Coordinates of C-alpha atoms and ligand atoms in Angstrom, one line a residue:
M1268 CA 117.8 72.6 139.6
S1269 CA 120.9 71.7 140.9
E1270 CA 121.5 69.4 138.6
I1271 CA 120.5 71.4 135.2
L1272 CA 122.2 74.2 137.1
E1273 CA 126.0 72.0 137.6
M1274 CA 125.0 70.4 134.0
L1275 CA 125.2 73.8 131.8
I1276 CA 127.9 75.1 134.3
R1277 CA 129.8 72.1 133.9
R1278 CA 128.9 71.9 130.3
G1279 CA 129.5 75.6 128.6
F1280 CA 125.7 76.5 128.7
L1281 CA 126.3 79.3 130.6
W1282 CA 127.9 80.5 134.1
Q1283 CA 128.4 83.0 136.9
S1284 CA 129.5 86.6 134.5
F1285 CA 133.1 88.0 136.6
E1286 CA 133.5 85.2 138.4
I1287 CA 137.4 85.7 138.8
Y1288 CA 136.1 88.3 141.4
G1289 CA 133.7 86.4 142.8
G1290 CA 130.3 87.6 140.9
M1291 CA 127.9 90.2 140.6
A1292 CA 124.1 88.6 141.0
G1293 CA 122.2 89.6 137.9
F1294 CA 125.2 89.0 135.4
I1295 CA 125.6 85.5 133.2
D1296 CA 128.2 84.9 130.7
Y1297 CA 126.8 83.1 127.6
G1298 CA 129.4 80.0 127.0
P1299 CA 129.7 78.4 123.9
L1300 CA 126.6 76.0 124.0
G1301 CA 124.3 78.7 125.1
N1302 CA 125.4 81.3 123.3
G1303 CA 125.4 78.6 120.0
L1304 CA 121.6 78.0 121.7
R1305 CA 120.5 81.7 122.4
R1306 CA 121.3 82.7 118.7
R1307 CA 119.5 79.9 116.8
L1308 CA 116.2 81.1 119.5
E1309 CA 117.2 84.2 117.9
N1310 CA 116.7 83.6 114.4
L1311 CA 113.7 81.3 115.1
W1312 CA 111.9 84.3 116.6
R1313 CA 112.8 86.5 113.2
E1314 CA 111.8 83.7 111.2
F1315 CA 108.1 83.9 113.0
F1316 CA 107.9 87.3 113.5
V1317 CA 109.6 89.2 111.5
V1318 CA 110.3 87.0 108.3
N1319 CA 106.9 86.2 107.9
E1320 CA 104.9 89.6 109.2
R1321 CA 104.4 92.4 107.7
A1322 CA 107.4 93.8 109.5
V1323 CA 111.0 95.0 109.7
E1324 CA 113.8 94.4 112.3
I1325 CA 115.3 97.7 112.6
D1326 CA 119.6 98.1 115.5
T1327 CA 119.2 101.7 117.7
P1328 CA 121.6 103.0 120.6
T1329 CA 121.7 100.9 123.8
V1330 CA 122.4 104.2 125.4
G1331 CA 119.2 106.5 125.6
I1332 CA 119.4 110.0 126.2
E1333 CA 117.0 111.8 129.0
E1334 CA 114.6 112.9 127.1
V1335 CA 113.4 109.6 125.9
Y1336 CA 112.4 108.2 129.5
I1337 CA 111.4 111.5 130.8
A1338 CA 108.6 110.9 127.9
S1339 CA 108.3 107.7 127.8
G1340 CA 106.9 107.6 131.8
H1341 CA 110.0 105.6 132.8
A1342 CA 111.6 108.4 134.3
T1343 CA 109.5 108.5 136.9
S1344 CA 107.4 105.5 137.0
F1345 CA 109.7 102.5 136.1
T1346 CA 110.5 101.7 139.9
D1347 CA 110.0 99.5 142.6
V1348 CA 109.6 99.5 145.8
A1349 CA 113.1 98.7 147.7
I1350 CA 113.7 98.4 151.9
E1351 CA 117.0 98.6 153.1
C1352 CA 118.1 97.0 156.6
K1353 CA 118.8 99.4 158.7
K1354 CA 121.5 96.0 160.8
C1355 CA 122.8 94.6 158.0
G1356 CA 122.1 97.2 155.2
K1357 CA 121.2 94.4 152.6
V1358 CA 118.9 95.9 150.2
Y1359 CA 115.1 93.5 149.4
R1360 CA 112.6 94.5 146.5
A1361 CA 110.0 94.6 148.8
D1362 CA 107.0 92.3 147.1
H1363 CA 109.4 89.4 146.8
Y1364 CA 110.6 89.3 149.6
I1365 CA 107.3 89.2 151.3
K1366 CA 105.8 87.0 148.9
E1367 CA 108.9 84.7 150.1
V1368 CA 108.5 85.3 154.0
L1369 CA 105.1 85.5 153.9
G1370 CA 103.5 84.1 150.7
L1371 CA 101.3 87.7 150.4
E1372 CA 100.8 88.9 147.0
V1373 CA 101.1 92.9 147.8
D1374 CA 100.6 96.6 146.3
E1375 CA 103.7 97.6 144.7
S1376 CA 103.0 101.4 146.9
V1377 CA 105.5 102.7 149.7
E1378 CA 102.0 102.3 151.7
A1379 CA 100.7 98.4 151.0
I1380 CA 104.7 97.7 152.3
R1381 CA 104.6 99.9 155.1
D1382 CA 100.9 98.7 156.6
I1383 CA 103.0 94.6 156.0
L1384 CA 105.8 96.0 157.5
S1385 CA 104.4 97.0 161.0
E1386 CA 101.2 95.2 160.6
F1387 CA 103.6 91.5 160.2
D1388 CA 106.3 93.1 162.4
L1389 CA 108.9 91.9 159.0
K1390 CA 112.4 91.7 160.6
C1391 CA 115.9 91.0 157.7
D1392 CA 117.0 87.9 157.3
C1393 CA 119.4 88.6 160.0
G1394 CA 117.1 90.0 162.7
G1395 CA 117.3 93.3 162.0
E1396 CA 114.7 95.8 161.8
F1397 CA 113.8 97.9 158.2
G1398 CA 114.1 101.2 157.2
E1399 CA 111.2 103.6 155.1
P1400 CA 110.4 101.6 151.8
A1401 CA 111.7 103.4 149.3
Q1402 CA 110.8 104.0 145.2
F1403 CA 114.1 102.7 143.5
N1404 CA 114.5 103.2 139.7
L1405 CA 115.8 100.8 138.0
M1406 CA 117.3 102.1 135.7
F1407 CA 121.1 102.7 134.7
E1408 CA 122.2 105.9 134.8
T1409 CA 124.7 107.3 133.3
R1410 CA 126.9 110.4 131.9
I1411 CA 127.4 110.9 128.1
G1412 CA 130.6 113.0 127.0
P1413 CA 133.7 114.3 129.6
G1414 CA 132.8 116.0 132.5
K1415 CA 129.3 116.4 133.8
G1416 CA 128.2 115.8 130.2
K1417 CA 124.5 114.8 129.6
R1418 CA 122.4 112.1 132.0
G1419 CA 121.8 109.3 129.8
Y1420 CA 119.9 105.8 130.5
L1421 CA 120.3 101.9 129.2
R1422 CA 117.4 101.3 127.7
P1423 CA 115.2 99.3 130.1
E1424 CA 113.6 97.8 126.5
T1425 CA 113.8 97.9 123.6
A1426 CA 110.7 99.7 122.7
Q1427 CA 111.2 103.4 122.8
G1428 CA 114.4 102.8 120.4
I1429 CA 111.2 101.9 118.1
F1430 CA 108.7 104.5 118.5
I1431 CA 111.6 107.0 118.7
A1432 CA 111.8 106.5 115.1
F1433 CA 108.5 106.2 114.3
K1434 CA 108.0 108.4 112.0
R1435 CA 110.5 107.3 109.4
L1436 CA 109.6 103.8 109.9
A1437 CA 106.1 104.9 109.2
D1438 CA 107.4 106.3 105.6
Y1439 CA 109.3 103.1 105.3
F1440 CA 106.1 101.5 105.1
R1441 CA 104.1 104.3 103.0
D1442 CA 101.6 105.1 106.1
K1443 CA 100.1 101.8 105.3
L1444 CA 99.3 100.0 108.4
P1445 CA 99.5 97.7 110.3
F1446 CA 103.1 96.9 110.4
G1447 CA 105.0 95.8 112.2
V1448 CA 109.0 96.4 114.0
A1449 CA 111.6 94.6 115.3
Q1450 CA 114.5 94.8 117.5
I1451 CA 116.5 92.1 119.4
G1452 CA 119.1 93.0 121.6
R1453 CA 120.6 93.8 125.0
S1454 CA 117.9 96.0 128.0
Y1455 CA 119.2 96.9 131.1
R1456 CA 117.4 97.3 134.6
N1457 CA 119.1 98.0 137.8
E1458 CA 117.0 94.9 139.3
I1459 CA 117.1 95.3 143.3
S1460 CA 118.1 92.0 144.5
P1461 CA 118.0 89.4 141.5
R1462 CA 118.1 86.3 143.9
Q1463 CA 116.6 84.5 141.4
G1464 CA 119.9 83.0 139.6
V1465 CA 119.3 83.3 135.4
I1466 CA 116.3 84.4 135.3
R1467 CA 116.1 87.8 137.1
L1468 CA 119.2 89.7 135.6
R1469 CA 120.8 93.5 135.1
E1470 CA 121.7 92.6 131.8
F1471 CA 119.5 90.7 129.4
N1472 CA 118.0 90.0 126.0
Q1473 CA 114.6 90.5 124.3
A1474 CA 113.3 90.5 121.3
E1475 CA 110.2 92.9 120.6
L1476 CA 107.4 93.2 118.0
E1477 CA 105.9 97.4 117.8
Y1478 CA 102.9 96.2 115.6
F1479 CA 101.4 99.3 114.5
I1480 CA 97.9 98.9 113.8
N1481 CA 94.7 101.4 113.2
P1482 CA 92.5 101.5 116.0
R1483 CA 89.4 101.7 114.3
N1484 CA 90.2 98.4 113.2
K1485 CA 91.7 95.5 115.6
R1486 CA 91.4 92.6 113.4
H1487 CA 93.7 90.5 112.4
P1488 CA 93.9 89.6 108.6
E1489 CA 95.2 86.3 109.9
F1490 CA 93.7 85.8 112.6
D1491 CA 91.2 82.7 111.2
R1492 CA 93.9 80.5 111.2
Y1493 CA 94.4 80.5 115.3
R1494 CA 91.2 80.8 115.6
N1495 CA 90.5 77.0 116.4
V1496 CA 93.3 76.6 118.4
K1497 CA 92.9 76.0 121.6
V1498 CA 94.9 77.0 124.7
K1499 CA 94.9 77.6 128.9
L1500 CA 94.9 80.9 130.1
V1501 CA 94.1 82.8 133.1
D1502 CA 92.4 85.8 133.4
K1503 CA 92.5 88.9 135.7
S1504 CA 90.3 87.6 138.0
D1505 CA 92.1 84.2 138.5
A1506 CA 89.4 81.8 136.2
E1507 CA 91.2 79.2 134.4
Y1508 CA 89.9 78.6 130.5
E1509 CA 91.0 75.8 128.3
I1510 CA 89.6 77.2 125.6
A1511 CA 89.6 78.0 120.8
L1512 CA 92.0 81.8 120.9
G1513 CA 88.1 82.7 118.2
D1514 CA 86.0 81.6 121.0
A1515 CA 88.1 83.9 123.3
V1516 CA 87.5 87.1 122.6
E1517 CA 84.1 86.6 120.8
K1518 CA 83.8 86.1 125.1
G1519 CA 85.4 89.5 126.1
I1520 CA 88.1 87.2 127.9
I1521 CA 90.7 88.4 124.8
L1522 CA 89.9 92.6 124.0
H1523 CA 90.2 92.0 120.5
E1524 CA 91.9 89.4 117.4
V1525 CA 95.6 91.1 117.6
I1526 CA 95.9 90.3 120.4
A1527 CA 95.1 86.5 120.8
Y1528 CA 96.6 86.2 117.0
F1529 CA 99.7 87.2 119.2
I1530 CA 99.1 85.0 121.4
A1531 CA 98.4 82.0 119.1
K1532 CA 101.7 83.6 117.4
T1533 CA 103.6 83.1 120.4
R1534 CA 102.9 79.6 121.7
E1535 CA 103.2 78.4 118.0
F1536 CA 107.0 80.2 118.6
L1537 CA 107.7 78.8 122.2
L1538 CA 105.9 74.7 121.0
K1539 CA 108.5 74.8 118.3
A1540 CA 111.5 76.2 120.0
G1541 CA 111.1 72.8 122.5
I1542 CA 109.1 73.9 125.4
D1543 CA 106.9 71.6 126.5
E1544 CA 103.0 72.5 126.4
N1545 CA 101.4 70.5 129.3
R1546 CA 103.6 73.9 131.2
L1547 CA 102.6 76.9 129.5
R1548 CA 100.3 78.8 130.0
F1549 CA 98.8 82.6 129.3
R1550 CA 98.0 84.7 132.0
Q1551 CA 95.9 88.0 131.9
H1552 CA 97.7 91.4 134.2
K1553 CA 95.6 91.9 136.5
D1554 CA 94.8 95.8 137.0
D1555 CA 97.4 97.1 139.7
E1556 CA 100.0 95.0 138.6
R1557 CA 100.4 96.5 134.7
A1558 CA 102.8 98.5 133.5
H1559 CA 102.2 102.1 133.3
Y1560 CA 101.7 102.1 129.0
A1561 CA 100.0 98.8 128.8
S1562 CA 96.1 99.4 129.5
D1563 CA 95.6 95.3 129.0
C1564 CA 98.6 92.6 128.5
W1565 CA 99.1 88.8 128.6
D1566 CA 101.7 87.1 129.8
A1567 CA 103.4 83.8 128.2
E1568 CA 103.9 82.1 131.4
V1569 CA 106.0 79.0 131.4
Y1570 CA 106.3 76.6 134.4
T1571 CA 110.2 75.7 136.0
A1572 CA 111.9 74.8 138.5
Y1573 CA 111.8 78.5 140.0
G1574 CA 107.5 78.3 139.9
W1575 CA 105.8 79.6 136.3
I1576 CA 107.9 82.3 135.2
E1577 CA 107.1 85.2 132.8
V1578 CA 108.6 84.4 130.1
V1579 CA 106.8 86.7 126.6
G1580 CA 104.3 89.9 127.6
I1581 CA 101.8 90.8 125.3
A1582 CA 100.8 94.1 125.3
D1583 CA 98.4 96.9 124.3
R1584 CA 100.4 99.3 124.5
G1585 CA 97.3 101.6 122.5
C1586 CA 98.9 105.0 121.6
Y1587 CA 100.3 106.0 124.7
D1588 CA 103.9 105.9 123.8
L1589 CA 104.1 107.6 119.7
S1590 CA 101.2 110.3 121.7
R1591 CA 103.9 111.1 124.7
H1592 CA 106.5 111.5 122.4
A1593 CA 104.4 113.9 120.0
K1594 CA 103.9 115.8 123.3
F1595 CA 107.8 115.7 124.7
S1596 CA 109.2 115.9 120.8
G1597 CA 106.7 118.3 119.4
E1598 CA 106.5 115.9 116.5
D1599 CA 103.6 115.1 114.6
M1600 CA 103.4 111.1 115.0
S1601 CA 100.4 110.9 113.5
I1602 CA 100.4 109.0 110.2
F1603 CA 97.0 109.9 107.3
V1604 CA 94.3 106.8 106.6
P1605 CA 92.7 107.7 103.3
F1606 CA 88.9 106.4 103.4
K1607 CA 87.6 103.8 101.3
E1608 CA 85.4 106.3 99.6
P1609 CA 85.5 110.7 100.4
V1610 CA 82.6 111.2 102.9
K1611 CA 81.4 114.8 103.1
V1612 CA 81.2 116.4 106.8
K1613 CA 79.7 119.3 107.9
K1614 CA 82.4 121.3 110.2
K1615 CA 82.5 124.6 112.0
V1616 CA 84.7 127.1 110.8
I1617 CA 86.1 130.7 112.6
I1618 CA 86.3 133.5 110.1
P1619 CA 88.6 136.2 112.0
N1620 CA 87.4 139.6 111.2
M1621 CA 91.0 141.9 110.2
S1622 CA 88.9 145.1 111.2
K1623 CA 88.3 144.4 115.1
L1624 CA 91.7 142.2 115.1
G1625 CA 94.0 145.4 114.0
P1626 CA 93.1 147.7 116.8
I1627 CA 93.1 145.1 119.8
F1628 CA 96.2 143.0 118.2
R1629 CA 98.1 145.1 116.2
H1630 CA 101.5 143.6 115.0
K1631 CA 100.0 140.4 116.4
A1632 CA 96.9 140.6 114.3
K1633 CA 98.1 138.1 111.3
K1634 CA 99.0 135.6 113.2
V1635 CA 96.5 135.8 115.8
A1636 CA 94.0 135.7 112.0
E1637 CA 96.3 132.4 110.7
A1638 CA 95.9 130.8 114.2
L1639 CA 92.0 131.5 114.4
K1640 CA 91.0 129.9 111.3
S1641 CA 93.8 126.6 111.7
M1642 CA 91.3 125.8 114.6
E1643 CA 88.2 124.3 115.4
A1644 CA 85.0 126.4 116.9
E1645 CA 85.2 126.0 120.5
E1646 CA 83.5 127.7 123.4
S1647 CA 86.0 130.6 124.0
I1648 CA 88.9 130.5 121.7
V1649 CA 92.3 131.1 122.8
V1650 CA 95.5 130.9 120.6
E1651 CA 99.2 130.4 120.7
V1652 CA 100.9 133.3 119.4
D1653 CA 105.1 132.9 119.9
G1654 CA 104.3 131.2 123.1
E1655 CA 101.4 133.4 124.5
K1656 CA 98.4 132.2 125.1
I1657 CA 95.9 134.9 124.0
E1658 CA 92.1 134.6 124.2
V1659 CA 90.4 135.7 121.3
P1660 CA 86.9 137.9 121.7
P1661 CA 83.7 136.9 120.3
E1662 CA 83.1 140.0 118.3
C1663 CA 86.8 139.5 116.9
Y1664 CA 85.4 136.3 114.4
T1665 CA 82.1 134.5 113.0
I1666 CA 82.1 130.8 113.1
E1667 CA 80.1 129.3 110.1
E1668 CA 79.3 125.9 109.4
V1669 CA 80.9 124.5 105.5
E1670 CA 80.8 121.5 103.8
E1671 CA 83.5 119.9 103.5
I1672 CA 85.0 116.3 101.3
Q1673 CA 87.1 114.3 103.2
H1674 CA 89.1 111.9 101.6
G1675 CA 90.3 110.3 105.1
E1676 CA 91.6 111.1 108.6
K1677 CA 95.1 111.7 110.7
I1678 CA 94.8 108.9 113.1
V1679 CA 97.9 108.0 116.2
P1680 CA 98.5 104.2 116.0
H1681 CA 98.0 101.9 118.4
V1682 CA 100.5 99.1 119.6
I1683 CA 100.8 95.7 120.4
E1684 CA 103.4 94.7 121.6
P1685 CA 104.7 90.8 122.0
S1686 CA 108.0 91.2 123.8
F1687 CA 110.2 88.0 124.6
G1688 CA 113.2 87.6 127.4
L1689 CA 115.1 85.2 125.2
D1690 CA 117.4 84.3 128.4
R1691 CA 114.5 82.7 130.5
I1692 CA 113.2 81.3 126.7
T1693 CA 116.4 79.7 126.8
Y1694 CA 116.8 78.8 130.1
A1695 CA 113.0 77.4 130.4
I1696 CA 113.9 74.9 126.9
L1697 CA 117.3 73.4 128.7
E1698 CA 115.3 72.6 132.1
H1699 CA 112.2 71.2 129.7
S1700 CA 114.5 69.3 127.3
F1701 CA 116.5 67.6 130.2
D1702 CA 115.5 64.2 130.9
T1703 CA 117.2 60.8 132.1
D1704 CA 116.2 57.4 130.8
I1705 CA 118.5 54.1 130.6
V1706 CA 120.7 53.0 128.4
D1707 CA 122.6 49.7 128.2
G1708 CA 121.6 49.5 132.0
E1709 CA 123.0 52.5 133.1
E1710 CA 121.9 56.1 133.4
R1711 CA 121.7 58.7 130.7
K1712 CA 121.3 62.8 131.0
V1713 CA 119.5 63.9 127.7
L1714 CA 118.9 67.4 126.6
R1715 CA 116.0 66.9 124.0
L1716 CA 116.5 70.1 122.7
K1717 CA 114.7 70.6 119.1
R1718 CA 116.4 69.8 116.2
W1719 CA 116.9 73.2 114.5
I1720 CA 117.6 74.9 118.3
A1721 CA 120.6 72.1 119.2
P1722 CA 123.6 74.2 119.3
V1723 CA 125.9 71.4 118.1
Q1724 CA 123.4 69.5 115.9
V1725 CA 126.1 67.5 114.4
A1726 CA 128.9 65.3 116.1
V1727 CA 131.6 63.4 114.0
L1728 CA 133.2 60.9 115.6
P1729 CA 135.8 58.6 114.2
L1730 CA 135.4 55.4 115.9
L1731 CA 139.3 54.8 116.5
S1732 CA 141.5 58.6 117.4
R1733 CA 143.7 57.5 114.3
D1734 CA 144.2 57.7 111.0
P1735 CA 142.7 57.0 108.4
F1736 CA 140.2 57.1 110.9
T1737 CA 140.4 61.0 111.9
E1738 CA 141.2 61.7 108.7
K1739 CA 138.0 60.7 107.2
A1740 CA 136.1 61.8 110.1
K1741 CA 137.7 65.9 109.4
E1742 CA 136.5 66.0 106.4
I1743 CA 133.5 65.1 106.7
T1744 CA 133.4 68.0 109.6
E1745 CA 134.1 70.0 107.0
L1746 CA 131.8 69.3 104.5
L1747 CA 128.9 69.4 106.7
K1748 CA 130.0 72.9 108.0
K1749 CA 129.9 74.2 104.7
R1750 CA 126.4 73.1 104.2
G1751 CA 125.9 75.4 107.2
I1752 CA 125.8 72.6 109.8
F1753 CA 126.6 73.3 112.8
T1754 CA 129.2 70.2 113.7
E1755 CA 131.5 69.4 115.9
Y1756 CA 134.0 66.6 115.2
D1757 CA 135.8 64.4 118.7
D1758 CA 138.0 61.7 118.8
S1759 CA 138.4 62.4 123.0
G1760 CA 137.3 58.8 125.4
S1761 CA 136.0 56.0 124.0
I1762 CA 132.8 55.8 121.4
G1763 CA 130.9 55.5 124.3
R1764 CA 131.8 58.4 126.0
R1765 CA 131.1 60.6 123.2
Y1766 CA 127.7 59.4 122.5
R1767 CA 126.9 60.4 126.1
R1768 CA 128.6 63.3 126.0
Y1769 CA 126.5 64.3 122.9
D1770 CA 123.6 63.3 124.5
E1771 CA 124.5 65.6 127.5
I1772 CA 124.5 68.5 125.5
G1773 CA 121.2 68.1 123.3
T1774 CA 123.4 66.4 120.0
P1775 CA 120.5 65.4 117.6
F1776 CA 122.9 63.3 115.4
C1777 CA 125.8 61.7 116.0
I1778 CA 127.9 60.5 112.9
T1779 CA 130.6 57.8 113.6
V1780 CA 133.5 56.9 111.1
D1781 CA 133.9 53.2 111.2
H1782 CA 136.2 50.2 110.0
Q1783 CA 133.3 49.3 107.3
T1784 CA 133.4 53.3 105.9
F1785 CA 136.2 51.9 104.3
D1786 CA 135.1 49.2 102.3
D1787 CA 131.8 50.5 100.9
N1788 CA 131.7 54.5 101.8
S1789 CA 129.3 54.5 104.5
V1790 CA 129.0 55.9 108.3
T1791 CA 126.6 55.2 110.5
I1792 CA 123.9 58.3 112.4
R1793 CA 123.0 57.4 115.4
D1794 CA 120.1 59.7 116.5
R1795 CA 120.4 61.2 119.9
D1796 CA 116.9 60.5 121.9
T1797 CA 116.0 56.4 120.6
T1798 CA 120.1 55.8 120.4
S1799 CA 118.8 54.0 116.8
Q1800 CA 121.8 53.6 114.8
V1801 CA 121.6 53.3 110.6
R1802 CA 124.1 53.5 107.9
I1803 CA 124.0 55.5 105.4
G1804 CA 126.4 56.2 102.0
L1805 CA 128.8 59.4 102.3
G1806 CA 127.0 60.9 98.7
E1807 CA 123.6 61.0 100.4
L1808 CA 124.6 61.8 104.3
V1809 CA 123.8 66.1 103.9
D1810 CA 121.3 64.9 102.5
V1811 CA 119.4 63.3 104.5
L1812 CA 120.7 65.1 107.5
L1813 CA 119.6 68.5 106.3
E1814 CA 116.1 66.6 105.6
L1815 CA 117.0 65.2 109.2
L1816 CA 117.2 68.7 110.8
N1817 CA 115.0 71.0 109.2
S1818 CA 111.9 68.1 110.4
E1819 CA 111.2 65.5 113.3
K1820 CA 111.4 62.2 111.0
D1821 CA 112.4 58.8 112.3
I1822 CA 116.2 58.1 111.0
R1823 CA 114.6 54.2 110.0
E1824 CA 112.9 56.2 106.6
F1825 CA 116.8 57.0 105.7
G1826 CA 118.1 53.2 106.5
E1827 CA 117.6 49.6 107.9
V1828 CA 118.8 49.6 111.6
F1829 CA 121.5 48.2 112.8
R1830 CA 121.6 49.0 116.4
D1831 CA 118.4 49.8 118.9
Ligands
LIG1288 N1 108.8 96.0 126.0 C1 108.0 95.6 127.3 C2 108.5 95.1 128.4 O1 109.4 94.9 127.9 P1 108.0 94.0 130.0 O2 107.4 91.7 130.9 O3 109.0 94.4 131.4 O4 108.0 94.2 128.8 C3 109.7 92.1 128.8 O5 109.6 92.2 130.1 C4 110.6 90.4 128.2 O6 111.7 90.6 128.8 C5 109.8 89.9 129.8 O7 108.3 88.8 129.4 C6 110.4 88.2 130.6 O8 111.1 87.5 129.8 C7 112.1 90.0 130.2 N2 112.4 90.1 130.8 C8 112.0 91.5 131.6 N3 112.7 91.5 132.7 C9 114.3 90.9 133.0 C10 114.8 91.0 133.8 N4 115.0 91.5 135.0 N5 116.0 89.5 133.9 C11 115.8 88.7 132.7 N6 114.8 88.9 131.9 C12 113.6 90.2 131.9

């Protein structure tokens, strides 16, 4: 890991934020290459989860008003247990510290942590005793406006911006389920003691899709595409399977098709982005591990130098979020779903008796009658009028059974949410792509990034750093950039050193302008992975490169190899 991190920092992928002031755990800067890679990853995600789904992308504020997070449950439930050393004042996330020191998995409750502290007489690194464990809310609190202002929070997930705009979004989709709404952006969590470098951040990038479905239909129209795809699963009882997704649904290992569909799609995306299939698995959350909003959750986990890390969470959030926002805001978050055929239903309705209601409720009688008419018949009838709950005596109404034709029903959609951590995926891609081999008798460091994700896709190198080589190479650089290829020009150092530099940052192809360029208008293309080179006429260069960059074709298909 240290070799990779050293390279990532030295080559400008990423580094610690606020470095000149000593840095701060949980924050990283993306340098030019890391930023390029993450942006490319974002675009690939968009292609998979927006363009090729019935989905749209929106962009909502990263600061949220307090009401949102009271309704969502984050204000009360988005907590971890912290323990503070009485001697040195260091604060730890309790479950992580216990896992690290004792190797034990522990329930994330204050009581469970307290028991472990006393049972094992657990001490701080400095030997000091810990104080009482306490719940710590992970949201960053802020004030909106001057003075006392209004309490707000930095969003801990992008999802809430989507839920609270649900009515507008349903309108956009003309109330037709299923539909997806995506958001890519920053999220913030005031992690207690983020000691895992680039993995646990306090400000990070998420790409989330909220996929709204009819709860009566948890099938996915496209699932057949993936029915036979085999995946590695670990279920909540730690049983491991290598199983086709269709079978996993049939056997009840995965609850329904929509979750299975997104497991398949997530796998496809991660492999396309450059995650190694042998270091990828999907693990179901245990009952005591799930977030407060989830009824089921599968994590995509990848193996890295940090061990297995969660990079994506695929959760069934049910109608939790929409129902909570409906309750707290007073807005109706349901949508009307028409039946295929109208159906006749028998219904008990309440018929108010005004001659009885009038003397009892006087000026409120009309409102009570209206409230009665809008209710379903129940044992005891309590109506709400002007905020007051009123029990209506049975002599004030009669209950009649009527037959009604219904054309549809109002439902609160359920949400299936694939939620991606782009920073962790970026890091895992870098780690899985990192390789060393021997070239010309020397060890070479090479990042075998997928061609479509590489931050620099092509480097144009004049063989000699003087005209006319440099002039021609700059001309080619401009040409490639204009065609949308991420291209760099480089004339510093020997050609061999330059090849090594671009191998190390994962550039798939180097173009070299050499003596022959001026004889027959051709250049060489060098392939990073094989180091093979072929000659290509300048007239066809752009087309060849575009084809190569969008496929895994071998450069040998495009010309005769003159150097292996
Ligand atoms: N909306 C659901 C949600 O936020 P999550 O499992 O808490 O679910 C989703 O987060 C993904 O975001 C995770 O799988 C992980 O990749 C990433 N993530 C979460 N916390 C993170 C942190 N502190 N630093 C970096 N990435 C994080």
